[in-house]
mmCIF file of C-alpha atoms in Angstrom:
data_model
loop_
_atom_site.group_PDB
_atom_site.id
_atom_site.type_symbol
_atom_site.label_atom_id
_atom_site.label_comp_id
_atom_site.label_asym_id
_atom_site.label_seq_id
_atom_site.Cartn_x
_atom_site.Cartn_y
_atom_site.Cartn_z
ATOM 1 C CA MET R 1104 10.074 26.759 -6.795
ATOM 2 C CA ASN R 1105 7.249 26.750 -4.463
ATOM 3 C CA GLU R 1106 7.031 24.951 -0.824
ATOM 4 C CA PHE R 1107 5.201 22.684 0.490
ATOM 5 C CA ILE R 1108 4.493 21.802 4.328
ATOM 6 C CA PRO R 1109 3.115 18.365 4.588
ATOM 7 C CA LYS R 1110 0.452 18.232 8.198
ATOM 8 C CA ALA R 1111 -0.119 14.478 7.451
ATOM 9 C CA PHE R 1112 1.535 11.228 6.314
ATOM 10 C CA VAL R 1113 -0.893 8.477 4.889
ATOM 11 C CA PHE R 1114 0.868 4.905 4.666
ATOM 12 C CA ASP R 1115 -0.047 1.966 2.595
ATOM 13 C CA MET R 1116 1.007 -1.265 4.386
ATOM 14 C CA ASP R 1117 1.184 -4.445 2.425
ATOM 15 C CA GLY R 1118 4.896 -4.003 0.523
ATOM 16 C CA LEU R 1119 5.508 -0.699 2.058
ATOM 17 C CA LEU R 1120 6.201 -1.209 5.528
ATOM 18 C CA LEU R 1121 5.734 -5.084 6.001
ATOM 19 C CA ASP R 1122 7.031 -7.045 3.438
ATOM 20 C CA SER R 1123 3.903 -9.016 3.253
ATOM 21 C CA GLU R 1124 3.481 -8.643 -0.845
ATOM 22 C CA ALA R 1125 6.168 -11.117 -0.946
ATOM 23 C CA VAL R 1126 3.972 -14.039 1.554
ATOM 24 C CA TYR R 1127 0.771 -13.036 -0.823
ATOM 25 C CA GLU R 1128 3.159 -13.721 -4.103
ATOM 26 C CA LYS R 1129 4.446 -16.914 -2.469
ATOM 27 C CA ALA R 1130 0.936 -18.013 -1.324
ATOM 28 C CA TRP R 1131 -0.892 -17.337 -5.544
ATOM 29 C CA ILE R 1132 2.308 -19.196 -7.088
ATOM 30 C CA MET R 1133 1.630 -22.299 -4.697
ATOM 31 C CA ALA R 1134 -2.588 -22.353 -5.289
ATOM 32 C CA ALA R 1135 -1.427 -21.355 -8.831
ATOM 33 C CA ASP R 1136 0.775 -24.435 -8.503
ATOM 34 C CA MET R 1137 -2.455 -26.609 -7.239
ATOM 35 C CA TRP R 1138 -5.159 -25.854 -9.695
ATOM 36 C CA ASN R 1139 -2.562 -25.816 -12.541
ATOM 37 C CA LEU R 1140 -3.016 -21.957 -13.815
ATOM 38 C CA ASP R 1141 -0.596 -20.442 -15.672
ATOM 39 C CA GLY R 1142 0.464 -16.553 -15.646
ATOM 40 C CA ILE R 1143 -0.699 -15.674 -12.357
ATOM 41 C CA ASP R 1144 2.628 -13.860 -11.654
ATOM 42 C CA ARG R 1145 1.624 -11.125 -14.373
ATOM 43 C CA ILE R 1146 -2.291 -11.370 -12.593
ATOM 44 C CA HIS R 1147 -1.027 -11.205 -9.200
ATOM 45 C CA LYS R 1148 1.358 -8.023 -9.950
ATOM 46 C CA SER R 1149 -1.538 -6.318 -11.598
ATOM 47 C CA VAL R 1150 -3.897 -7.035 -8.590
ATOM 48 C CA LEU R 1151 -1.607 -5.445 -6.089
ATOM 49 C CA GLY R 1152 -3.568 -2.631 -3.690
ATOM 50 C CA PHE R 1153 -7.464 -4.234 -4.983
ATOM 51 C CA SER R 1154 -10.316 -5.399 -2.806
ATOM 52 C CA GLU R 1155 -11.393 -9.277 -2.890
ATOM 53 C CA ALA R 1156 -14.310 -8.075 -4.895
ATOM 54 C CA ASP R 1157 -12.141 -6.237 -7.315
ATOM 55 C CA THR R 1158 -9.396 -9.227 -7.945
ATOM 56 C CA ILE R 1159 -12.525 -11.082 -8.043
ATOM 57 C CA LEU R 1160 -13.802 -10.281 -11.602
ATOM 58 C CA VAL R 1161 -9.946 -10.024 -12.565
ATOM 59 C CA LEU R 1162 -9.419 -13.278 -11.788
ATOM 60 C CA LYS R 1163 -12.718 -13.643 -13.722
ATOM 61 C CA LYS R 1164 -11.568 -12.136 -17.043
ATOM 62 C CA ASN R 1165 -8.961 -13.967 -16.949
ATOM 63 C CA TYR R 1166 -9.771 -17.122 -16.199
ATOM 64 C CA GLY R 1167 -13.599 -16.966 -17.642
ATOM 65 C CA GLN R 1168 -16.327 -16.804 -15.818
ATOM 66 C CA ASP R 1169 -17.066 -19.806 -14.549
ATOM 67 C CA PHE R 1170 -13.736 -20.006 -12.522
ATOM 68 C CA ASP R 1171 -13.803 -20.554 -9.455
ATOM 69 C CA ALA R 1172 -12.780 -17.515 -8.408
ATOM 70 C CA LYS R 1173 -13.873 -16.525 -4.239
ATOM 71 C CA GLY R 1174 -11.671 -20.955 -4.236
ATOM 72 C CA PHE R 1175 -8.698 -19.447 -5.546
ATOM 73 C CA TRP R 1176 -8.907 -15.990 -3.495
ATOM 74 C CA ASP R 1177 -9.685 -18.050 -0.061
ATOM 75 C CA LEU R 1178 -6.914 -20.731 -0.689
ATOM 76 C CA THR R 1179 -4.204 -17.717 -1.411
ATOM 77 C CA THR R 1180 -5.847 -16.109 2.219
ATOM 78 C CA ASP R 1181 -5.556 -19.571 4.080
ATOM 79 C CA LEU R 1182 -1.806 -20.055 2.196
ATOM 80 C CA SER R 1183 -0.918 -16.620 3.323
ATOM 81 C CA LEU R 1184 -1.774 -16.505 7.269
ATOM 82 C CA ASP R 1185 -0.286 -20.818 7.404
ATOM 83 C CA ILE R 1186 3.295 -18.803 5.669
ATOM 84 C CA MET R 1187 2.974 -16.038 8.056
ATOM 85 C CA ASN R 1188 2.526 -17.855 11.249
ATOM 86 C CA GLU R 1189 5.089 -19.977 10.235
ATOM 87 C CA THR R 1190 7.007 -17.350 9.206
ATOM 88 C CA GLY R 1191 6.762 -14.423 10.199
ATOM 89 C CA VAL R 1192 6.322 -11.184 8.062
ATOM 90 C CA PRO R 1193 9.437 -8.966 7.736
ATOM 91 C CA GLU R 1194 9.306 -4.888 8.573
ATOM 92 C CA LYS R 1195 10.401 -3.617 5.589
ATOM 93 C CA PRO R 1196 13.606 -1.609 5.728
ATOM 94 C CA PHE R 1197 13.698 1.927 8.050
ATOM 95 C CA ALA R 1198 9.361 1.041 8.705
ATOM 96 C CA ARG R 1199 9.461 1.312 12.494
ATOM 97 C CA GLU R 1200 12.308 4.222 12.133
ATOM 98 C CA THR R 1201 10.574 6.695 10.346
ATOM 99 C CA LEU R 1202 6.788 6.060 11.055
ATOM 100 C CA ALA R 1203 8.759 7.004 14.409
ATOM 101 C CA TRP R 1204 11.060 9.762 13.654
ATOM 102 C CA LEU R 1205 7.611 11.363 11.782
ATOM 103 C CA LYS R 1206 5.492 10.791 15.032
ATOM 104 C CA ASN R 1207 8.082 12.574 17.044
ATOM 105 C CA GLN R 1208 8.134 15.907 14.508
ATOM 106 C CA SER R 1209 4.761 15.971 14.981
ATOM 107 C CA TYR R 1210 3.165 14.890 12.071
ATOM 108 C CA SER R 1211 -0.472 13.058 12.370
ATOM 109 C CA ILE R 1212 0.078 9.611 10.492
ATOM 110 C CA ALA R 1213 -2.741 7.884 9.354
ATOM 111 C CA LEU R 1214 -3.167 3.846 7.472
ATOM 112 C CA ALA R 1215 -4.670 3.065 4.503
ATOM 113 C CA SER R 1216 -4.282 -0.326 3.440
ATOM 114 C CA SER R 1217 -6.795 -2.660 1.314
ATOM 115 C CA ASN R 1218 -6.694 -5.486 4.285
ATOM 116 C CA SER R 1219 -9.555 -5.809 6.876
ATOM 117 C CA ARG R 1220 -9.098 -4.651 9.854
ATOM 118 C CA GLU R 1221 -8.575 -7.812 11.886
ATOM 119 C CA LEU R 1222 -5.868 -7.914 9.707
ATOM 120 C CA VAL R 1223 -4.014 -5.144 9.852
ATOM 121 C CA ILE R 1224 -4.996 -4.711 13.482
ATOM 122 C CA HIS R 1225 -3.087 -8.539 13.747
ATOM 123 C CA LEU R 1226 0.045 -7.204 11.589
ATOM 124 C CA MET R 1227 0.477 -3.600 12.802
ATOM 125 C CA THR R 1228 0.201 -4.999 16.673
ATOM 126 C CA LYS R 1229 2.872 -7.516 15.823
ATOM 127 C CA ALA R 1230 5.020 -5.750 13.796
ATOM 128 C CA GLY R 1231 4.515 -3.262 17.356
ATOM 129 C CA MET R 1232 3.678 -0.252 14.392
ATOM 130 C CA LEU R 1233 -0.234 -0.025 15.533
ATOM 131 C CA SER R 1234 0.219 3.325 18.219
ATOM 132 C CA TYR R 1235 2.150 5.254 15.621
ATOM 133 C CA PHE R 1236 -0.929 5.555 13.297
ATOM 134 C CA ASP R 1237 -4.057 7.909 14.035
ATOM 135 C CA VAL R 1238 -6.227 6.764 12.067
ATOM 136 C CA MET R 1239 -7.086 3.941 10.276
ATOM 137 C CA VAL R 1240 -9.215 3.199 7.474
ATOM 138 C CA CYS R 1241 -8.814 -0.824 5.710
ATOM 139 C CA GLY R 1242 -10.831 -2.564 3.173
ATOM 140 C CA ASP R 1243 -13.295 -3.991 4.396
ATOM 141 C CA GLU R 1244 -14.488 -0.130 5.953
ATOM 142 C CA ILE R 1245 -14.827 1.556 2.629
ATOM 143 C CA ALA R 1246 -17.106 0.246 -0.358
ATOM 144 C CA ARG R 1247 -14.619 0.911 -3.719
ATOM 145 C CA ALA R 1248 -10.612 0.135 -3.160
ATOM 146 C CA LYS R 1249 -8.024 1.359 -4.274
ATOM 147 C CA PRO R 1250 -7.612 2.784 -7.183
ATOM 148 C CA ASP R 1251 -10.645 4.072 -6.717
ATOM 149 C CA PRO R 1252 -9.821 7.674 -4.091
ATOM 150 C CA GLU R 1253 -12.153 6.984 -1.621
ATOM 151 C CA ILE R 1254 -10.007 5.217 1.136
ATOM 152 C CA TYR R 1255 -7.768 8.303 1.052
ATOM 153 C CA ARG R 1256 -10.215 10.607 0.815
ATOM 154 C CA THR R 1257 -11.918 8.626 4.017
ATOM 155 C CA ALA R 1258 -8.092 9.008 5.714
ATOM 156 C CA CYS R 1259 -8.012 12.359 5.241
ATOM 157 C CA GLN R 1260 -11.960 13.181 6.623
ATOM 158 C CA LYS R 1261 -10.302 11.279 9.599
ATOM 159 C CA LEU R 1262 -7.527 13.118 10.155
ATOM 160 C CA SER R 1263 -9.199 16.250 9.983
ATOM 161 C CA MET R 1264 -7.250 17.297 6.481
ATOM 162 C CA PRO R 1265 -7.639 18.856 3.532
ATOM 163 C CA PRO R 1266 -6.044 15.490 1.067
ATOM 164 C CA CYS R 1267 -4.266 19.151 -0.147
ATOM 165 C CA ASP R 1268 -2.116 18.696 2.940
ATOM 166 C CA CYS R 1269 -1.515 15.199 3.477
ATOM 167 C CA VAL R 1270 1.511 12.809 1.547
ATOM 168 C CA ALA R 1271 0.957 9.669 0.389
ATOM 169 C CA VAL R 1272 2.956 6.973 0.685
ATOM 170 C CA GLU R 1273 2.573 3.989 -1.321
ATOM 171 C CA ASP R 1274 4.659 1.495 -3.181
ATOM 172 C CA SER R 1275 2.054 -0.305 -5.968
ATOM 173 C CA PRO R 1276 0.752 1.783 -8.553
ATOM 174 C CA ASN R 1277 -2.743 1.430 -7.720
ATOM 175 C CA GLY R 1278 -2.282 2.646 -5.148
ATOM 176 C CA ILE R 1279 -0.645 5.602 -6.025
ATOM 177 C CA LEU R 1280 -3.748 6.312 -8.593
ATOM 178 C CA SER R 1281 -5.969 6.254 -5.393
ATOM 179 C CA ALA R 1282 -4.316 9.100 -3.864
ATOM 180 C CA TRP R 1283 -3.910 11.096 -6.653
ATOM 181 C CA ASN R 1284 -6.919 11.362 -7.702
ATOM 182 C CA ALA R 1285 -7.576 11.887 -3.841
ATOM 183 C CA GLY R 1286 -5.670 14.994 -4.158
ATOM 184 C CA LEU R 1287 -2.502 13.715 -1.813
ATOM 185 C CA LYS R 1288 1.293 14.279 -3.227
ATOM 186 C CA CYS R 1289 2.291 10.782 -4.019
ATOM 187 C CA VAL R 1290 5.136 9.265 -2.800
ATOM 188 C CA MET R 1291 6.588 6.230 -4.175
ATOM 189 C CA ILE R 1292 8.264 3.385 -2.537
ATOM 190 C CA PRO R 1293 8.125 0.409 -5.882
ATOM 191 C CA ASP R 1294 8.304 -3.177 -3.940
ATOM 192 C CA ARG R 1295 7.014 -5.906 -6.630
ATOM 193 C CA VAL R 1296 5.847 -3.649 -9.492
ATOM 194 C CA PRO R 1297 8.678 -0.686 -10.746
ATOM 195 C CA ALA R 1298 7.187 2.574 -11.630
ATOM 196 C CA ASP R 1299 6.360 3.305 -15.274
ATOM 197 C CA GLU R 1300 6.599 6.329 -17.182
ATOM 198 C CA ASN R 1301 2.439 6.864 -16.825
ATOM 199 C CA ILE R 1302 2.484 6.060 -13.305
ATOM 200 C CA LYS R 1303 5.678 8.670 -12.714
ATOM 201 C CA LYS R 1304 3.496 11.815 -13.893
ATOM 202 C CA HIS R 1305 1.045 11.068 -10.607
ATOM 203 C CA LEU R 1306 4.614 11.080 -8.141
ATOM 204 C CA TRP R 1307 6.057 13.897 -6.011
ATOM 205 C CA LYS R 1308 8.851 12.131 -5.102
ATOM 206 C CA LEU R 1309 9.810 8.471 -6.339
ATOM 207 C CA LEU R 1310 11.572 7.052 -3.213
ATOM 208 C CA ASP R 1311 14.595 4.126 -2.938
ATOM 209 C CA ASN R 1312 13.054 3.247 0.568
ATOM 210 C CA LEU R 1313 11.861 5.215 3.719
ATOM 211 C CA ASP R 1314 14.673 6.311 5.231
ATOM 212 C CA GLU R 1315 14.340 8.795 2.259
ATOM 213 C CA LEU R 1316 11.753 10.195 3.602
ATOM 214 C CA LYS R 1317 13.515 12.085 6.909
ATOM 215 C CA VAL R 1318 15.113 14.054 4.409
ATOM 216 C CA GLU R 1319 17.041 17.383 5.574
ATOM 217 C CA GLY R 1320 14.800 20.183 6.158
ATOM 218 C CA LEU R 1321 11.337 17.695 6.067
ATOM 219 C CA SER R 1322 10.167 19.519 9.500
ATOM 220 C CA ARG R 1323 10.265 22.874 7.800
ATOM 221 C CA GLY R 1324 8.662 21.599 4.678
ATOM 222 C CA PHE R 1325 9.481 20.132 1.031
ATOM 223 C CA GLU R 1326 10.278 21.974 -2.121
ATOM 224 C CA ILE R 1327 7.935 20.938 -4.559
ATOM 225 C CA ALA R 1328 10.354 19.298 -7.622
ATOM 226 C CA THR R 1329 10.330 15.980 -9.132
ATOM 227 C CA GLN R 1330 13.063 13.558 -8.928
ATOM 228 C CA PHE R 1331 13.050 12.388 -12.643
ATOM 229 C CA PRO R 1332 12.864 13.247 -16.392
#
């Protein structure tokens, strides 16, 4: 087997470092109840990692071109912020420990989130994780959101690293497609949506939690091998 020695890690935020997807899901269900909409769970799962603009297109495709998709998006955003301000956003298991461990191993670390920079900084600061990242690329700083590869290509450029030397850590299929098309090695730790057979073809590793990134020998390199058929 060939040995792959990663030089940098690029992390998603929602559903990977923070359990924020659970908050968004709750807000979407609340908004759908208020607007008497059916099928919102399926739609919400399909747009995980999408930008506001792309999500609005999906909403209109499902509910009609006359549907006030922007109004619905704004409502879910307001409800999400209300929930976050009231209850906070829990960290995903091993998030802080894994970032600290990678930093201590002298890896470069980037964040690639579809959320706005303002919200990312707010949530990461509140979680005490902001200082672990050397660079960040956020959804309001790019033209094309996940699953387009732009956000991961930009993160690698900011790190001054070729994508082939970087590992993307994601929880959603849209994020995996973005990173894979950008040329990164892809690690998936599923949150709301499991890895189907098509997504598995794009994965380097499929893990159960962030702690599994700290495998024995990580600092010496990974052997390129798959963990599934």
